[in-house]
Every structure is written in C-alpha cells, then in structure tokens.
Amino acid sequence: MADLNKVVEELSALSVLEAAELVKLLEEKWGVSAAAPMAIAAAAAPTAAVAEPVEEKTEFDVVIKDAGPKKIEVIKTIRQLTSLGLKEAKDMAETAGGKVLEAVSKEVAADAKAKLEAAGASVEVA
C-alpha cells in the first residue's frame, strides 16, 4: 500500500497545468469523468442562492372573535382604541369577525389585543 502522506506531498507540489494533465490521465485510465460531479454541484449551488428571503409581515388586523360575557367593557375598550361612536362600537362587539383595527404595527396590535382580552373579549391578530 502506498504511503498516503507521500502522495499528498507529491500532489501538492504539482502546478495547475500538471494537475489538469493528471486529471485527464486518471479519467482515461479509470473511464470516469471528473466534470460530471462538478457540473451537478455547480448546478445545485445557484439554485440555493436564488431563494428569496421571506418578508416579515408588518401590518396586522385586530379582529374580535367573541365579545364574551362583559360586553359593556369590550364596547368601552373598542371606543378607546378607535374613533367609533357608541352604536358602531356596540355593533362591532356583537359581530364576530369585526375588525377593530386594520393595518397597524405589531406593537399596536399586541397592545389592543391585550386591552380587549382584559375586557373579556376573544381576539385574534391577523
């Protein structure tokens, strides 16, 4: 068996042209092609690089799923969060799927959700 360290040292001493000639000789002797694995690796590399980053959602809607048992507290909270009148806030509290706030930041949506849940409503941020 050949001393592998000696083979590595001899290969390291080759110039680029000598290494290319060695590749050709080995391909002919063994009946293989070194280009096929390299082509597959090269074809796979650009595909991975093309993947686009996923954009993070920046606008959220606060939606009431259910007003819960404390409807009056929920109506008051809706009025604090929006500029709706009493009747509109009442209608929103009684309508499942009513959007209290639309296209707001994550912080505003989280704050509104916390306030509405504290008042007794079941809320979803979408």
Short mmCIF file of C-alpha atoms in Angstrom, two decimals:
data_model
loop_
_atom_site.label_atom_id
_atom_site.label_comp_id
_atom_site.label_asym_id
_atom_site.label_seq_id
_atom_site.Cartn_x
_atom_site.Cartn_y
_atom_site.Cartn_z
CA MET A 1 0.00 0.00 0.00
CA ALA A 2 1.24 3.47 -0.88
CA ASP A 3 2.13 5.98 1.79
CA LEU A 4 -0.79 8.43 1.55
CA ASN A 5 1.14 11.31 3.14
CA LYS A 6 3.82 10.95 0.44
CA VAL A 7 1.14 11.02 -2.28
CA VAL A 8 -0.40 14.17 -0.77
CA GLU A 9 3.01 15.87 -0.70
CA GLU A 10 3.72 14.97 -4.33
CA LEU A 11 0.27 16.19 -5.45
CA SER A 12 0.73 19.43 -3.54
CA ALA A 13 3.91 20.12 -5.50
CA LEU A 14 2.11 19.93 -8.86
CA SER A 15 1.38 23.08 -10.84
CA VAL A 16 -2.14 23.77 -12.07
CA LEU A 17 -1.28 22.56 -15.58
CA GLU A 18 0.28 19.38 -14.22
CA ALA A 19 -2.81 18.75 -12.03
CA ALA A 20 -5.10 19.20 -15.04
CA GLU A 21 -2.98 16.73 -17.04
CA LEU A 22 -3.13 14.27 -14.14
CA VAL A 23 -6.93 14.54 -14.10
CA LYS A 24 -7.07 13.74 -17.83
CA LEU A 25 -4.80 10.73 -17.41
CA LEU A 26 -6.84 9.37 -14.49
CA GLU A 27 -10.12 9.89 -16.38
CA GLU A 28 -8.76 7.89 -19.34
CA LYS A 29 -7.28 5.15 -17.15
CA TRP A 30 -10.35 4.66 -14.95
CA GLY A 31 -13.02 5.50 -17.54
CA VAL A 32 -14.64 8.22 -15.42
CA SER A 33 -15.25 11.94 -15.76
CA ALA A 34 -14.45 14.46 -13.04
CA ALA A 35 -16.64 17.04 -14.79
CA ALA A 36 -19.98 15.32 -14.04
CA PRO A 37 -19.87 15.70 -10.24
CA MET A 38 -18.59 19.24 -10.62
CA ALA A 39 -21.42 20.12 -13.04
CA ILE A 40 -24.00 18.74 -10.63
CA ALA A 41 -22.50 20.69 -7.74
CA ALA A 42 -22.33 23.86 -9.84
CA ALA A 43 -25.95 23.45 -10.96
CA ALA A 44 -27.16 22.98 -7.39
CA ALA A 45 -25.28 25.97 -5.98
CA PRO A 46 -27.10 28.75 -7.90
CA THR A 47 -30.48 27.26 -7.06
CA ALA A 48 -29.80 27.59 -3.34
CA ALA A 49 -28.52 31.14 -3.78
CA VAL A 50 -31.64 32.22 -5.68
CA ALA A 51 -34.00 31.52 -2.75
CA GLU A 52 -35.61 34.81 -1.81
CA PRO A 53 -35.83 35.87 1.81
CA VAL A 54 -39.28 35.68 3.33
CA GLU A 55 -40.68 39.11 4.03
CA GLU A 56 -41.85 39.65 7.58
CA LYS A 57 -45.40 40.85 7.95
CA THR A 58 -45.52 44.48 9.09
CA GLU A 59 -49.25 45.26 9.12
CA PHE A 60 -51.77 43.45 11.30
CA ASP A 61 -55.53 43.46 11.81
CA VAL A 62 -57.15 43.10 15.25
CA VAL A 63 -60.33 41.03 14.91
CA ILE A 64 -62.91 40.27 17.61
CA LYS A 65 -63.96 36.63 17.59
CA ASP A 66 -66.33 36.91 20.55
CA ALA A 67 -67.20 39.79 22.91
CA GLY A 68 -67.52 37.46 25.88
CA PRO A 69 -69.67 38.00 28.98
CA LYS A 70 -68.54 41.61 29.65
CA LYS A 71 -69.88 43.26 26.50
CA ILE A 72 -70.03 46.74 28.04
CA GLU A 73 -66.32 46.63 28.97
CA VAL A 74 -65.45 45.43 25.48
CA ILE A 75 -67.51 48.24 23.90
CA LYS A 76 -65.72 50.81 26.09
CA THR A 77 -62.34 49.39 25.09
CA ILE A 78 -63.28 49.45 21.40
CA ARG A 79 -64.24 53.12 21.74
CA GLN A 80 -60.88 53.87 23.43
CA LEU A 81 -58.95 52.16 20.64
CA THR A 82 -60.94 53.67 17.77
CA SER A 83 -62.89 56.80 16.97
CA LEU A 84 -66.19 54.91 16.74
CA GLY A 85 -69.38 56.07 18.36
CA LEU A 86 -71.34 54.02 20.88
CA LYS A 87 -73.62 52.35 18.33
CA GLU A 88 -70.78 51.43 15.95
CA ALA A 89 -68.67 50.05 18.81
CA LYS A 90 -71.65 48.02 20.06
CA ASP A 91 -72.29 46.62 16.58
CA MET A 92 -68.61 45.69 16.24
CA ALA A 93 -68.59 43.96 19.62
CA GLU A 94 -71.67 41.94 18.70
CA THR A 95 -70.38 40.95 15.25
CA ALA A 96 -67.96 38.02 15.19
CA GLY A 97 -65.08 38.78 12.86
CA GLY A 98 -65.38 42.55 13.24
CA LYS A 99 -62.06 44.32 12.59
CA VAL A 100 -61.33 46.73 15.42
CA LEU A 101 -58.05 47.93 13.91
CA GLU A 102 -56.71 47.43 10.38
CA ALA A 103 -53.15 47.61 9.04
CA VAL A 104 -51.48 48.56 12.34
CA SER A 105 -48.00 47.75 13.58
CA LYS A 106 -47.23 44.63 15.58
CA GLU A 107 -46.86 46.61 18.82
CA VAL A 108 -50.18 48.43 18.41
CA ALA A 109 -51.94 45.16 17.54
CA ALA A 110 -50.47 43.39 20.58
CA ASP A 111 -51.45 46.29 22.85
CA ALA A 112 -55.03 46.36 21.50
CA LYS A 113 -55.32 42.59 21.84
CA ALA A 114 -54.17 42.74 25.47
CA LYS A 115 -56.68 45.50 26.30
CA LEU A 116 -59.58 43.73 24.61
CA GLU A 117 -58.77 40.41 26.26
CA ALA A 118 -58.54 42.15 29.63
CA ALA A 119 -62.06 43.46 28.97
CA GLY A 120 -63.23 39.88 28.33
CA ALA A 121 -63.22 39.59 24.53
CA SER A 122 -61.76 36.80 22.48
CA VAL A 123 -59.40 38.47 19.97
CA GLU A 124 -57.30 37.39 17.03
CA VAL A 125 -54.41 39.27 15.40
CA ALA A 126 -54.25 38.51 11.68
#
